Backbone as ProteinMPNN parsed JSONL, in Angstrom:
{"seq_chain_A": "NIDIATVDKNGKIKGISTGTTSIVAVSDTGIYTTVPVKVTAPKSHIIEDVPMLYQGEDYPSGCESVSSTMLLNYYGFKITTNEFIDDYLPMSDLKYNDNGKMTAPDTHSAFIGSPYSKAALGCFPPVIKNAMNDYFKNKNYRAVDITGASMETLTSNYIANNQPVLIWATMWMQEPCVTYEWEVKGAKNDSPYKDGDTYKWLAN", "coords_chain_A": {"N_chain_A": [[82.138, 40.159, 121.974], [79.998, 42.547, 122.089], [80.444, 45.102, 120.489], [80.194, 44.477, 117.903], [78.323, 42.424, 117.898], [75.193, 41.428, 119.229], [73.203, 39.046, 121.778], [69.923, 38.055, 122.471], [67.955, 36.748, 124.992], [66.109, 34.987, 123.906], [67.992, 33.692, 122.34], [68.556, 35.244, 119.409], [70.329, 36.91, 117.197], [71.745, 39.567, 116.917], [73.029, 42.09, 114.879], [75.53, 44.761, 114.928], [77.407, 46.208, 114.156], [79.763, 46.286, 111.512], [82.051, 42.952, 111.454], [83.947, 40.292, 113.354], [82.795, 37.995, 115.243], [82.244, 35.72, 118.392], [79.77, 33.693, 119.908], [79.463, 32.417, 122.712], [77.587, 29.17, 124.167], [76.091, 28.274, 126.842], [75.102, 25.344, 129.003], [72.951, 24.325, 131.765], [74.577, 22.357, 132.62], [76.853, 22.582, 132.483], [77.691, 21.801, 129.696], [79.313, 23.1, 126.756], [79.057, 25.348, 123.845], [80.976, 27.397, 120.858], [80.041, 29.791, 118.55], [80.803, 30.701, 116.142], [80.081, 34.117, 114.881], [79.641, 36.705, 112.106], [79.626, 39.878, 110.912], [78.667, 41.229, 108.281], [78.11, 44.526, 106.117], [75.287, 45.999, 104.592], [74.371, 45.605, 101.112], [72.998, 47.873, 99.747], [70.904, 50.294, 101.467], [68.215, 52.046, 102.72], [67.488, 54.403, 104.974], [64.157, 55.442, 105.23], [62.368, 56.934, 106.211], [62.879, 59.412, 107.015], [62.444, 62.803, 107.877], [61.497, 65.325, 105.438], [62.924, 68.464, 104.773], [62.38, 72.16, 103.607], [65.401, 73.699, 102.453], [65.66, 76.295, 100.901], [65.014, 80.101, 100.412], [64.813, 80.766, 102.992], [66.924, 79.949, 104.386], [69.033, 80.109, 103.148], [72.362, 80.224, 103.894], [72.247, 78.337, 105.73], [72.426, 75.317, 105.595], [73.519, 73.511, 107.438], [71.996, 73.525, 109.608], [69.134, 73.207, 109.105], [69.879, 70.268, 108.287], [70.138, 69.389, 110.518], [67.512, 69.937, 111.814], [66.283, 68.056, 110.6], [67.311, 65.434, 111.161], [66.688, 65.522, 114.093], [64.127, 65.967, 113.866], [63.606, 63.056, 112.955], [64.036, 61.635, 114.974], [61.741, 62.126, 116.45], [61.032, 64.439, 117.926], [60.087, 67.761, 118.589], [61.057, 69.955, 117.073], [62.005, 73.28, 115.665], [63.547, 74.482, 112.527], [63.992, 76.926, 112.327], [64.082, 76.984, 115.584], [65.767, 76.131, 116.178], [67.889, 77.243, 115.681], [67.896, 79.833, 116.564], [67.855, 79.574, 118.975], [69.781, 77.755, 119.91], [72.245, 77.068, 118.037], [75.287, 78.855, 118.324], [76.203, 81.663, 116.855], [78.044, 84.136, 115.235], [79.701, 87.133, 114.225], [82.536, 88.295, 112.098], [84.619, 90.781, 112.875], [85.764, 93.609, 112.856], [89.05, 94.644, 114.392], [91.133, 97.12, 116.82], [93.678, 97.473, 115.442], [93.019, 96.851, 112.319], [92.518, 94.609, 111.858], [90.65, 91.657, 110.864], [88.787, 89.696, 112.85], [87.15, 86.944, 114.721], [85.142, 84.186, 115.9], [86.636, 80.649, 115.463], [85.139, 78.352, 112.81], [84.71, 75.512, 114.218], [84.122, 76.238, 116.324], [82.367, 78.118, 116.843], [79.137, 79.652, 114.584], [79.675, 81.437, 111.837], [78.416, 84.218, 110.801], [74.949, 84.395, 110.285], [72.709, 81.798, 109.373], [70.238, 82.735, 108.105], [71.224, 84.332, 105.935], [72.458, 85.103, 103.202], [75.068, 86.141, 103.091], [76.909, 84.42, 104.934], [79.211, 82.451, 106.016], [79.197, 79.502, 107.703], [79.575, 76.952, 109.453], [81.335, 73.981, 111.042], [82.062, 70.545, 112.291], [81.817, 70.161, 115.211], [80.731, 72.558, 115.811], [77.782, 71.689, 115.587], [77.444, 69.602, 117.32], [78.087, 70.386, 119.574], [75.894, 72.364, 119.963], [73.416, 70.57, 119.627], [73.716, 69.042, 121.513], [73.791, 70.486, 123.483], [70.399, 70.886, 122.704], [69.668, 68.561, 123.66], [70.031, 68.338, 126.382], [69.244, 66.568, 129.534], [67.118, 64.9, 128.239], [67.59, 61.277, 126.775], [69.663, 61.128, 124.272], [73.08, 62.027, 122.652], [74.395, 63.866, 120.483], [77.237, 63.021, 118.591], [80.427, 63.485, 117.686], [81.977, 62.295, 115.058], [84.259, 63.032, 112.569], [86.258, 62.093, 110.281], [86.034, 59.341, 110.105], [85.868, 56.474, 107.769], [83.624, 56.071, 104.885], [82.415, 53.976, 104.913], [82.287, 52.988, 107.684], [80.487, 54.485, 108.439], [78.866, 53.863, 106.773], [78.105, 51.314, 107.634], [77.574, 50.78, 110.357], [75.961, 53.001, 110.595], [73.95, 53.84, 109.045], [72.851, 51.425, 108.17], [72.239, 50.771, 110.535], [69.283, 52.115, 110.509], [70.352, 55.06, 111.933], [70.319, 57.897, 111.196], [72.702, 59.845, 109.018], [74.901, 62.74, 109.227], [76.878, 64.745, 106.805], [79.769, 66.497, 106.003], [80.063, 68.634, 102.763], [81.171, 69.83, 99.779], [79.861, 72.302, 98.138], [78.039, 71.174, 95.162], [80.435, 69.53, 95.067], [82.547, 71.219, 94.258], [86.299, 71.797, 94.504], [87.808, 72.952, 97.382], [88.402, 76.239, 98.315], [90.315, 78.761, 100.159], [89.203, 81.698, 101.044], [88.647, 83.823, 102.827], [90.689, 85.185, 105.887], [91.504, 85.189, 109.279], [92.005, 86.816, 112.714], [91.703, 84.198, 115.306], [89.067, 84.868, 117.546], [87.645, 83.855, 120.736], [87.731, 81.605, 120.484], [86.68, 78.005, 120.884], [86.267, 75.356, 123.887], [86.625, 72.594, 123.154], [88.593, 73.18, 120.201], [90.502, 72.834, 117.744], [91.911, 75.466, 117.673], [93.395, 78.663, 118.836], [92.848, 81.176, 120.813], [94.237, 84.234, 119.17], [95.335, 82.49, 117.159], [95.859, 81.928, 113.351], [93.218, 82.045, 111.305], [91.895, 79.83, 108.275], [89.226, 80.364, 106.146], [87.156, 77.598, 104.57], [85.854, 77.536, 101.51], [83.554, 76.955, 99.747]], "CA_chain_A": [[82.419, 41.655, 121.263], [78.778, 43.48, 122.109], [80.486, 45.915, 119.607], [79.59, 43.596, 116.756], [77.036, 42.09, 118.009], [74.384, 41.24, 120.62], [72.334, 38.265, 121.532], [68.984, 38.243, 123.652], [67.479, 35.422, 125.771], [65.737, 34.158, 123.279], [68.553, 32.986, 121.277], [68.036, 35.591, 118.25], [71.817, 37.506, 117.518], [71.144, 40.629, 116.013], [74.518, 42.315, 114.323], [75.768, 45.734, 115.529], [78.835, 46.662, 113.112], [80.918, 44.586, 110.761], [82.788, 42.605, 112.143], [83.288, 38.809, 113.165], [83.559, 37.421, 116.811], [81.715, 34.408, 118.846], [79.205, 33.355, 120.404], [79.269, 31.037, 123.786], [76.313, 29.098, 124.458], [76.314, 27.282, 128.005], [74.415, 24.889, 129.545], [73.49, 24.36, 133.096], [74.913, 21.502, 133.098], [78.576, 22.767, 132.045], [77.979, 21.768, 128.154], [78.874, 23.994, 126.092], [79.267, 25.588, 122.399], [80.803, 28.397, 121.006], [79.141, 29.505, 117.291], [81.198, 32.05, 114.865], [79.748, 35.181, 113.922], [80.177, 37.124, 111.15], [78.565, 40.77, 110.646], [78.776, 42.663, 107.087], [77.293, 45.572, 105.435], [74.044, 45.4, 103.454], [75.01, 45.89, 99.839], [72.352, 48.496, 99.904], [69.944, 50.874, 102.807], [67.85, 53.809, 102.658], [66.429, 54.886, 105.524], [62.87, 55.761, 104.729], [61.159, 58.208, 107.188], [63.838, 60.413, 107.354], [61.48, 64.148, 107.067], [62.784, 66.052, 104.524], [62.699, 69.588, 105.257], [63.427, 72.766, 102.761], [66.629, 75.328, 102.831], [64.362, 77.435, 100.141], [65.184, 81.276, 100.514], [64.272, 81.26, 104.067], [67.874, 79.683, 105.436], [70.229, 80.474, 102.507], [73.471, 79.764, 104.594], [71.518, 77.229, 106.715], [72.15, 73.598, 105.058], [73.825, 72.441, 108.893], [70.498, 73.845, 110.615], [68.072, 72.171, 108.489], [70.192, 68.992, 108.131], [70.054, 68.52, 111.987], [66.013, 69.209, 111.979], [65.396, 66.766, 109.971], [67.797, 64.544, 111.974], [66.372, 65.729, 115.66], [62.624, 65.461, 113.688], [63.145, 61.488, 112.726], [64.043, 60.997, 116.232], [60.648, 62.24, 117.01], [61.66, 65.486, 118.51], [58.962, 68.519, 117.524], [62.27, 71.32, 117.115], [61.536, 73.682, 113.799], [64.701, 75.123, 111.983], [63.973, 78.752, 113.491], [64.117, 77.122, 116.508], [67.192, 75.338, 116.343], [69.223, 78.197, 114.845], [67.751, 80.934, 117.399], [67.667, 79.247, 120.757], [70.965, 76.406, 120.258], [73.226, 77.742, 117.083], [76.156, 80.164, 118.443], [76.425, 82.187, 115.866], [79.157, 85.471, 115.636], [79.942, 87.81, 113.058], [83.232, 88.867, 111.451], [84.65, 91.898, 113.435], [87.315, 94.295, 113.013], [89.619, 95.323, 115.618], [91.484, 98.42, 116.551], [94.441, 97.355, 114.502], [91.838, 96.865, 111.285], [92.312, 92.709, 111.319], [89.528, 90.945, 111.155], [88.147, 88.688, 113.79], [85.782, 85.942, 115.178], [85.647, 82.65, 116.434], [86.962, 80.13, 113.988], [83.69, 77.829, 112.31], [84.94, 74.913, 115.158], [83.516, 77.138, 117.763], [80.845, 79.322, 115.982], [78.82, 79.456, 112.668], [79.939, 82.505, 111.076], [77.106, 85.114, 109.945], [73.86, 83.826, 109.933], [72.057, 80.974, 108.695], [69.267, 83.756, 107.57], [71.41, 85.896, 104.911], [73.129, 84.613, 101.977], [76.043, 86.854, 103.071], [76.959, 83.834, 106.194], [80.305, 81.16, 105.835], [78.931, 78.226, 108.158], [79.992, 76.072, 110.778], [81.581, 72.475, 110.765], [80.931, 69.381, 112.724], [81.871, 70.43, 116.881], [79.359, 73.304, 116.677], [76.552, 71.326, 115.346], [77.516, 68.579, 118.062], [77.736, 70.966, 120.769], [73.999, 72.51, 119.751], [72.163, 69.389, 119.6], [73.783, 68.514, 122.916], [72.796, 71.797, 124.777], [69.395, 70.626, 123.129], [69.875, 67.043, 124.245], [70.148, 67.817, 128.021], [67.88, 65.909, 130.243], [67.023, 63.862, 127.005], [68.912, 60.287, 126.549], [70.679, 60.922, 123.604], [73.639, 63.369, 122.395], [75.28, 64.001, 119.398], [79.157, 62.625, 118.338], [81.565, 63.843, 116.18], [83.191, 61.031, 114.072], [85.128, 63.645, 111.573], [87.569, 61.005, 109.885], [85.81, 58.203, 110.054], [85.507, 56.033, 107.1], [82.456, 55.604, 104.563], [81.955, 52.171, 104.885], [81.959, 52.593, 109.021], [79.173, 55.676, 108.287], [77.499, 53.123, 106.632], [77.715, 49.599, 108.154], [77.52, 51.189, 111.909], [75.123, 53.616, 111.474], [73.486, 54.124, 107.498], [72.608, 49.944, 107.929], [71.38, 50.567, 111.769], [68.297, 53.336, 110.422], [70.601, 55.568, 112.392], [71.022, 59.018, 109.907], [74.329, 60.744, 109.778], [75.468, 64.111, 109.411], [78.055, 64.715, 106.429], [80.006, 67.905, 105.356], [80.816, 67.827, 101.599], [81.524, 71.072, 99.286], [78.591, 72.242, 97.298], [78.272, 70.491, 94.203], [81.445, 68.451, 95.478], [83.947, 71.516, 93.868], [86.994, 71.539, 95.322], [87.367, 74.008, 98.808], [89.75, 77.235, 98.642], [90.608, 80.075, 101.162], [89.143, 83.032, 100.658], [88.729, 84.911, 104.266], [91.332, 84.304, 106.725], [91.276, 86.156, 110.455], [92.735, 86.05, 113.773], [90.647, 84.042, 116.151], [89.186, 85.417, 119.398], [86.554, 83.454, 121.572], [87.631, 79.225, 120.188], [85.935, 76.922, 122.289], [87.869, 74.548, 124.775], [87.467, 71.502, 121.776], [88.322, 73.929, 118.999], [91.727, 73.054, 117.405], [92.057, 76.68, 117.43], [93.364, 79.16, 120.0], [93.115, 82.849, 119.986], [95.513, 84.555, 118.52], [95.527, 81.816, 116.107], [95.321, 82.994, 112.033], [92.102, 81.356, 111.132], [91.259, 80.438, 107.183], [87.922, 79.708, 105.866], [87.658, 77.048, 102.965], [84.719, 78.257, 100.753], [82.826, 76.028, 98.519]], "C_chain_A": [[80.687, 41.997, 120.959], [78.891, 44.612, 121.416], [79.577, 45.712, 118.191], [78.245, 42.914, 117.224], [76.228, 41.139, 118.887], [73.292, 39.828, 120.335], [71.13, 38.092, 122.674], [68.388, 36.672, 124.412], [66.514, 34.381, 124.957], [66.904, 32.974, 121.457], [69.39, 34.148, 119.687], [69.556, 36.391, 118.206], [71.003, 38.213, 116.353], [72.52, 41.437, 115.701], [74.621, 44.34, 114.46], [76.944, 46.575, 114.468], [78.984, 45.52, 112.606], [82.087, 44.389, 111.689], [82.93, 41.022, 112.384], [83.578, 38.944, 115.152], [82.553, 36.056, 117.488], [81.204, 34.564, 119.761], [78.928, 32.391, 121.775], [78.196, 31.143, 124.38], [76.742, 27.895, 125.27], [75.292, 26.447, 128.83], [74.291, 24.47, 131.028], [74.246, 23.251, 133.735], [76.505, 21.292, 132.685], [78.466, 22.684, 130.538], [77.92, 23.359, 127.566], [79.383, 24.115, 124.579], [79.55, 26.589, 121.93], [80.379, 28.441, 119.163], [80.423, 31.288, 116.956], [80.462, 32.654, 114.679], [80.053, 36.054, 113.276], [79.501, 38.398, 110.799], [79.101, 41.584, 108.915], [77.738, 43.735, 107.335], [76.234, 45.08, 104.325], [74.555, 46.23, 102.131], [74.071, 47.833, 99.598], [71.521, 49.006, 100.885], [69.412, 52.191, 102.682], [66.565, 53.265, 103.776], [65.309, 56.033, 105.37], [62.276, 56.876, 104.768], [61.889, 59.324, 107.577], [62.884, 61.966, 106.674], [62.912, 64.898, 106.222], [62.014, 67.523, 104.49], [63.674, 70.984, 104.205], [64.294, 73.899, 102.971], [65.758, 76.199, 102.255], [65.331, 78.772, 100.234], [65.312, 81.859, 101.73], [66.057, 81.317, 105.161], [68.918, 79.558, 103.993], [71.901, 79.757, 102.61], [72.753, 78.517, 105.563], [71.259, 75.573, 106.462], [72.505, 72.756, 106.812], [72.789, 72.744, 109.766], [69.844, 73.331, 109.926], [68.209, 70.69, 108.099], [69.541, 68.899, 109.345], [68.871, 68.539, 112.277], [65.531, 68.709, 111.549], [66.251, 65.577, 111.068], [66.709, 64.704, 113.763], [64.525, 65.329, 115.203], [62.434, 63.88, 113.468], [63.293, 61.109, 114.399], [62.776, 61.515, 117.153], [60.53, 63.754, 117.557], [61.234, 67.036, 117.54], [60.372, 69.819, 118.024], [61.61, 71.723, 115.581], [63.313, 73.835, 113.718], [64.914, 76.565, 112.621], [64.242, 78.007, 114.736], [65.069, 76.546, 117.29], [68.252, 76.187, 116.434], [68.962, 79.133, 116.009], [67.659, 80.491, 118.684], [69.361, 77.858, 120.998], [72.257, 76.515, 119.747], [73.959, 79.158, 117.752], [76.715, 80.436, 117.218], [77.18, 83.757, 116.448], [79.177, 85.573, 113.757], [81.509, 88.529, 112.962], [83.753, 90.567, 111.776], [85.835, 92.71, 112.726], [87.747, 94.755, 113.829], [90.223, 96.659, 115.934], [92.669, 98.515, 115.383], [93.697, 97.405, 113.156], [92.279, 95.172, 110.841], [90.743, 92.602, 111.593], [89.213, 89.697, 112.126], [87.334, 88.229, 114.468], [86.108, 84.714, 115.291], [85.727, 81.758, 115.276], [85.337, 79.064, 114.174], [83.857, 76.386, 113.239], [83.729, 74.993, 116.178], [82.317, 78.163, 117.449], [80.018, 79.474, 114.594], [78.783, 80.803, 112.786], [79.271, 83.124, 110.214], [76.268, 84.804, 110.821], [72.912, 83.125, 109.435], [70.791, 81.711, 107.537], [69.733, 84.361, 106.609], [72.448, 84.745, 104.232], [74.593, 84.757, 102.341], [77.018, 85.529, 104.387], [78.305, 82.616, 105.47], [79.495, 80.161, 106.436], [79.755, 78.168, 109.067], [80.687, 74.597, 110.394], [80.926, 71.348, 112.433], [80.984, 69.776, 114.545], [80.621, 72.128, 116.82], [78.344, 72.74, 116.492], [76.135, 69.81, 116.672], [77.202, 69.062, 119.149], [75.834, 71.338, 121.097], [73.129, 71.724, 120.55], [72.425, 68.825, 120.988], [73.206, 69.197, 123.971], [71.511, 71.332, 124.297], [69.078, 69.336, 123.872], [69.749, 67.084, 125.955], [69.041, 67.887, 128.483], [67.18, 65.209, 129.444], [68.154, 62.016, 127.071], [69.281, 60.378, 125.579], [71.737, 61.813, 123.859], [74.194, 62.549, 120.949], [76.797, 63.502, 119.403], [79.583, 62.802, 117.236], [82.406, 62.965, 115.602], [83.601, 61.764, 113.153], [86.23, 62.323, 111.685], [87.283, 59.594, 109.681], [85.331, 57.533, 108.253], [83.682, 55.973, 106.242], [81.836, 54.652, 104.992], [81.456, 51.983, 106.499], [80.802, 53.593, 109.012], [77.806, 54.409, 107.619], [76.771, 51.454, 107.084], [77.11, 50.145, 109.651], [76.166, 51.988, 112.025], [73.988, 53.969, 110.626], [72.244, 52.39, 107.885], [71.419, 50.336, 109.527], [69.845, 51.62, 112.099], [68.876, 54.448, 111.598], [71.104, 57.207, 111.284], [72.644, 60.022, 110.534], [74.526, 62.156, 108.825], [76.404, 64.53, 108.423], [78.248, 66.161, 106.083], [80.941, 67.742, 104.138], [80.578, 69.473, 101.133], [80.251, 71.209, 98.356], [79.165, 71.933, 95.769], [79.803, 69.917, 93.921], [82.592, 69.694, 94.253], [84.849, 71.22, 95.064], [87.288, 73.105, 96.505], [88.516, 74.899, 98.524], [89.447, 78.456, 99.561], [89.999, 81.116, 100.236], [88.459, 83.717, 101.733], [89.736, 84.108, 104.72], [91.206, 85.813, 107.622], [91.571, 85.756, 111.385], [91.325, 85.73, 114.981], [90.908, 84.451, 117.682], [87.642, 84.664, 119.399], [86.638, 81.908, 121.348], [87.419, 78.719, 121.663], [87.031, 76.069, 123.206], [88.18, 73.332, 123.3], [87.213, 72.139, 120.796], [90.193, 73.252, 118.802], [92.753, 74.056, 117.3], [92.48, 77.141, 118.228], [93.197, 80.623, 119.651], [94.117, 83.632, 120.112], [95.901, 83.569, 117.343], [95.359, 82.557, 114.612], [94.234, 81.707, 111.895], [91.845, 81.296, 109.46], [90.582, 79.716, 106.906], [87.902, 79.219, 104.376], [86.255, 77.519, 102.104], [84.671, 76.754, 100.244], [82.075, 74.689, 99.375]], "O_chain_A": [[80.159, 41.771, 119.87], [77.911, 45.356, 121.399], [78.713, 46.396, 117.642], [77.183, 43.102, 116.63], [76.729, 40.062, 119.21], [72.741, 39.535, 119.273], [71.523, 37.994, 123.837], [68.714, 35.579, 123.949], [66.242, 33.233, 125.31], [66.726, 32.262, 120.469], [70.446, 33.876, 119.117], [70.032, 36.511, 119.335], [70.209, 37.888, 115.47], [73.254, 41.296, 116.679], [73.703, 45.042, 114.036], [76.879, 47.797, 114.335], [78.659, 44.363, 112.871], [82.78, 45.15, 112.365], [82.153, 40.324, 111.733], [84.239, 39.655, 115.909], [82.146, 35.36, 116.557], [81.64, 35.323, 120.626], [78.008, 31.58, 121.661], [77.671, 32.118, 124.919], [77.385, 26.914, 124.896], [74.515, 27.19, 129.429], [75.34, 24.245, 131.63], [74.519, 23.131, 134.93], [77.159, 20.253, 132.594], [79.16, 23.519, 129.957], [77.141, 24.302, 127.706], [80.024, 23.195, 124.07], [78.663, 27.398, 122.2], [80.382, 27.401, 118.505], [80.597, 32.395, 117.466], [79.579, 32.019, 114.103], [81.052, 36.575, 113.772], [78.47, 38.092, 110.2], [79.944, 42.474, 108.807], [76.899, 43.885, 108.224], [76.293, 44.16, 103.509], [75.06, 47.351, 102.195], [74.744, 48.822, 99.308], [71.139, 48.03, 101.53], [70.055, 53.234, 102.563], [65.582, 52.524, 103.757], [65.528, 57.245, 105.385], [61.808, 57.612, 103.9], [61.491, 60.115, 108.433], [62.682, 62.21, 105.484], [64.138, 65.01, 106.235], [60.819, 67.693, 104.246], [64.888, 71.029, 104.01], [63.957, 74.913, 103.583], [65.061, 76.898, 102.99], [66.529, 78.509, 100.124], [65.727, 83.006, 101.895], [66.392, 82.077, 106.07], [69.653, 78.574, 104.064], [72.473, 79.052, 101.778], [73.661, 77.821, 106.017], [70.367, 74.834, 106.88], [71.935, 71.759, 107.254], [72.758, 72.08, 110.802], [70.038, 72.191, 110.347], [67.29, 69.961, 107.727], [68.427, 68.376, 109.373], [68.489, 67.571, 112.935], [64.322, 68.577, 111.739], [65.51, 64.881, 111.762], [66.16, 63.733, 114.283], [63.788, 64.646, 115.914], [61.344, 63.366, 113.72], [62.557, 60.258, 114.899], [62.77, 61.361, 118.375], [59.353, 64.089, 117.426], [61.671, 67.409, 116.451], [60.49, 70.366, 119.121], [61.038, 71.042, 114.73], [64.127, 73.442, 114.554], [65.856, 77.057, 113.243], [65.063, 78.76, 115.259], [65.225, 76.446, 118.507], [69.294, 76.009, 117.066], [70.014, 79.308, 116.622], [67.301, 81.319, 119.522], [69.754, 77.33, 122.039], [73.265, 76.259, 120.405], [73.424, 80.267, 117.741], [77.501, 79.722, 116.596], [77.021, 84.332, 117.525], [78.94, 84.888, 112.762], [81.703, 89.387, 113.823], [83.357, 91.484, 111.057], [86.73, 92.159, 112.086], [86.98, 95.531, 114.399], [89.76, 97.527, 115.194], [92.666, 99.414, 114.542], [93.904, 98.557, 112.775], [92.318, 94.714, 109.699], [89.957, 93.247, 112.286], [89.664, 88.621, 111.733], [86.573, 89.04, 114.997], [87.144, 84.185, 114.886], [85.072, 81.955, 114.252], [84.63, 78.989, 115.179], [82.807, 75.786, 113.006], [82.855, 74.242, 116.61], [81.571, 78.804, 118.189], [80.638, 79.339, 113.539], [78.075, 81.392, 113.604], [79.324, 82.847, 109.016], [76.542, 84.843, 112.021], [72.036, 83.821, 108.922], [70.54, 81.275, 106.413], [68.916, 85.112, 106.077], [73.015, 83.79, 104.765], [75.383, 83.852, 102.073], [78.07, 86.077, 104.717], [78.089, 82.057, 104.395], [78.798, 79.697, 105.533], [80.524, 79.038, 109.475], [80.434, 74.179, 109.264], [79.956, 71.395, 113.19], [79.905, 69.574, 115.102], [79.917, 72.539, 117.742], [77.512, 73.16, 117.297], [75.061, 69.237, 116.859], [76.302, 68.582, 119.839], [74.982, 70.917, 121.88], [72.447, 71.921, 121.556], [71.544, 68.218, 121.598], [72.499, 68.86, 124.921], [70.851, 71.142, 125.318], [68.149, 69.278, 124.677], [69.449, 66.119, 126.658], [68.105, 68.654, 128.259], [66.285, 64.676, 130.098], [69.329, 61.937, 127.431], [69.578, 59.2, 125.381], [71.731, 62.442, 124.917], [74.332, 61.391, 120.554], [77.454, 63.708, 120.424], [79.257, 62.418, 116.113], [83.624, 63.033, 115.769], [83.305, 61.062, 112.186], [86.781, 61.787, 112.647], [88.073, 58.784, 109.197], [84.498, 58.166, 107.604], [82.676, 55.853, 106.94], [80.684, 54.644, 105.426], [80.567, 51.185, 106.797], [80.01, 53.297, 109.906], [76.612, 54.196, 107.832], [75.717, 50.829, 106.967], [75.983, 49.732, 109.921], [75.389, 51.901, 112.975], [72.993, 54.398, 111.21], [71.016, 52.437, 107.807], [70.195, 50.201, 109.561], [69.362, 51.888, 113.199], [67.968, 54.851, 112.325], [72.219, 57.348, 110.783], [73.216, 60.482, 111.522], [74.128, 62.24, 107.663], [77.328, 64.938, 109.126], [77.323, 66.95, 105.893], [82.02, 67.15, 104.108], [79.975, 70.27, 101.853], [79.709, 70.206, 97.893], [80.249, 72.259, 95.284], [80.292, 69.856, 92.793], [83.357, 69.126, 93.474], [84.557, 70.696, 96.14], [86.854, 74.211, 96.181], [89.628, 74.372, 98.479], [88.344, 79.002, 99.595], [90.226, 81.322, 99.043], [87.456, 84.302, 101.324], [89.943, 82.935, 104.41], [90.979, 86.951, 107.212], [91.602, 84.532, 111.514], [90.421, 86.465, 115.378], [91.83, 84.475, 118.497], [86.763, 84.754, 118.543], [85.865, 81.095, 121.854], [87.759, 78.904, 122.831], [88.26, 76.14, 123.197], [89.214, 73.152, 122.656], [86.11, 72.081, 120.253], [90.968, 73.281, 119.758], [93.939, 73.899, 117.01], [92.307, 76.364, 119.167], [93.352, 81.154, 118.551], [94.825, 83.7, 121.117], [96.813, 83.92, 116.593], [94.802, 83.654, 114.579], [94.46, 80.582, 112.341], [91.587, 82.394, 108.966], [90.765, 78.518, 107.117], [88.296, 79.803, 103.367], [85.642, 78.145, 102.969], [85.442, 75.797, 100.322], [81.457, 73.826, 98.75]]}, "name": "protein", "num_of_chains": 1, "seq": "NIDIATVDKNGKIKGISTGTTSIVAVSDTGIYTTVPVKVTAPKSHIIEDVPMLYQGEDYPSGCESVSSTMLLNYYGFKITTNEFIDDYLPMSDLKYNDNGKMTAPDTHSAFIGSPYSKAALGCFPPVIKNAMNDYFKNKNYRAVDITGASMETLTSNYIANNQPVLIWATMWMQEPCVTYEWEVKGAKNDSPYKDGDTYKWLAN"}
């Protein structure tokens, strides 16, 4: 199972993700043997060389964009946070329709507000995934949304293999709470919402 382990022409085994599999070695005369392989996650691992960028006053609502730029810089892409926001991040504002209702895309479709503003709300993984993949056009990389994956999966399949992971967490680990509601207008195809749905923003 090459999703768990691979072996090169010199017989060196490389663990890919946690689990068990087996490797079969066959000689030219047909003699063979099977070797069981168990891949376990290391107890601790630090990705040492992820560039650290400062969010600060320049991007008061820009944690998603700053983190994304750090990840892109880690893979050697020369892009700034400003370029990521201005050229790739889909953004939209809350607006009022003729009936006095607030409307906007949902936060799976666009960043609500601007990362440059303290008054912005934010976005969720599909927006960042799509922004990164827009940047990755004609490059041999792609961003994947693995929402729902366990922490063990993130650490063993990605972090232990020196692949940084972006996660969404509440500020200071506070409980999320609904602060805004609006009618969805401009939902993307991969959003769980449709135009006309009511969207509830989870603050914190």
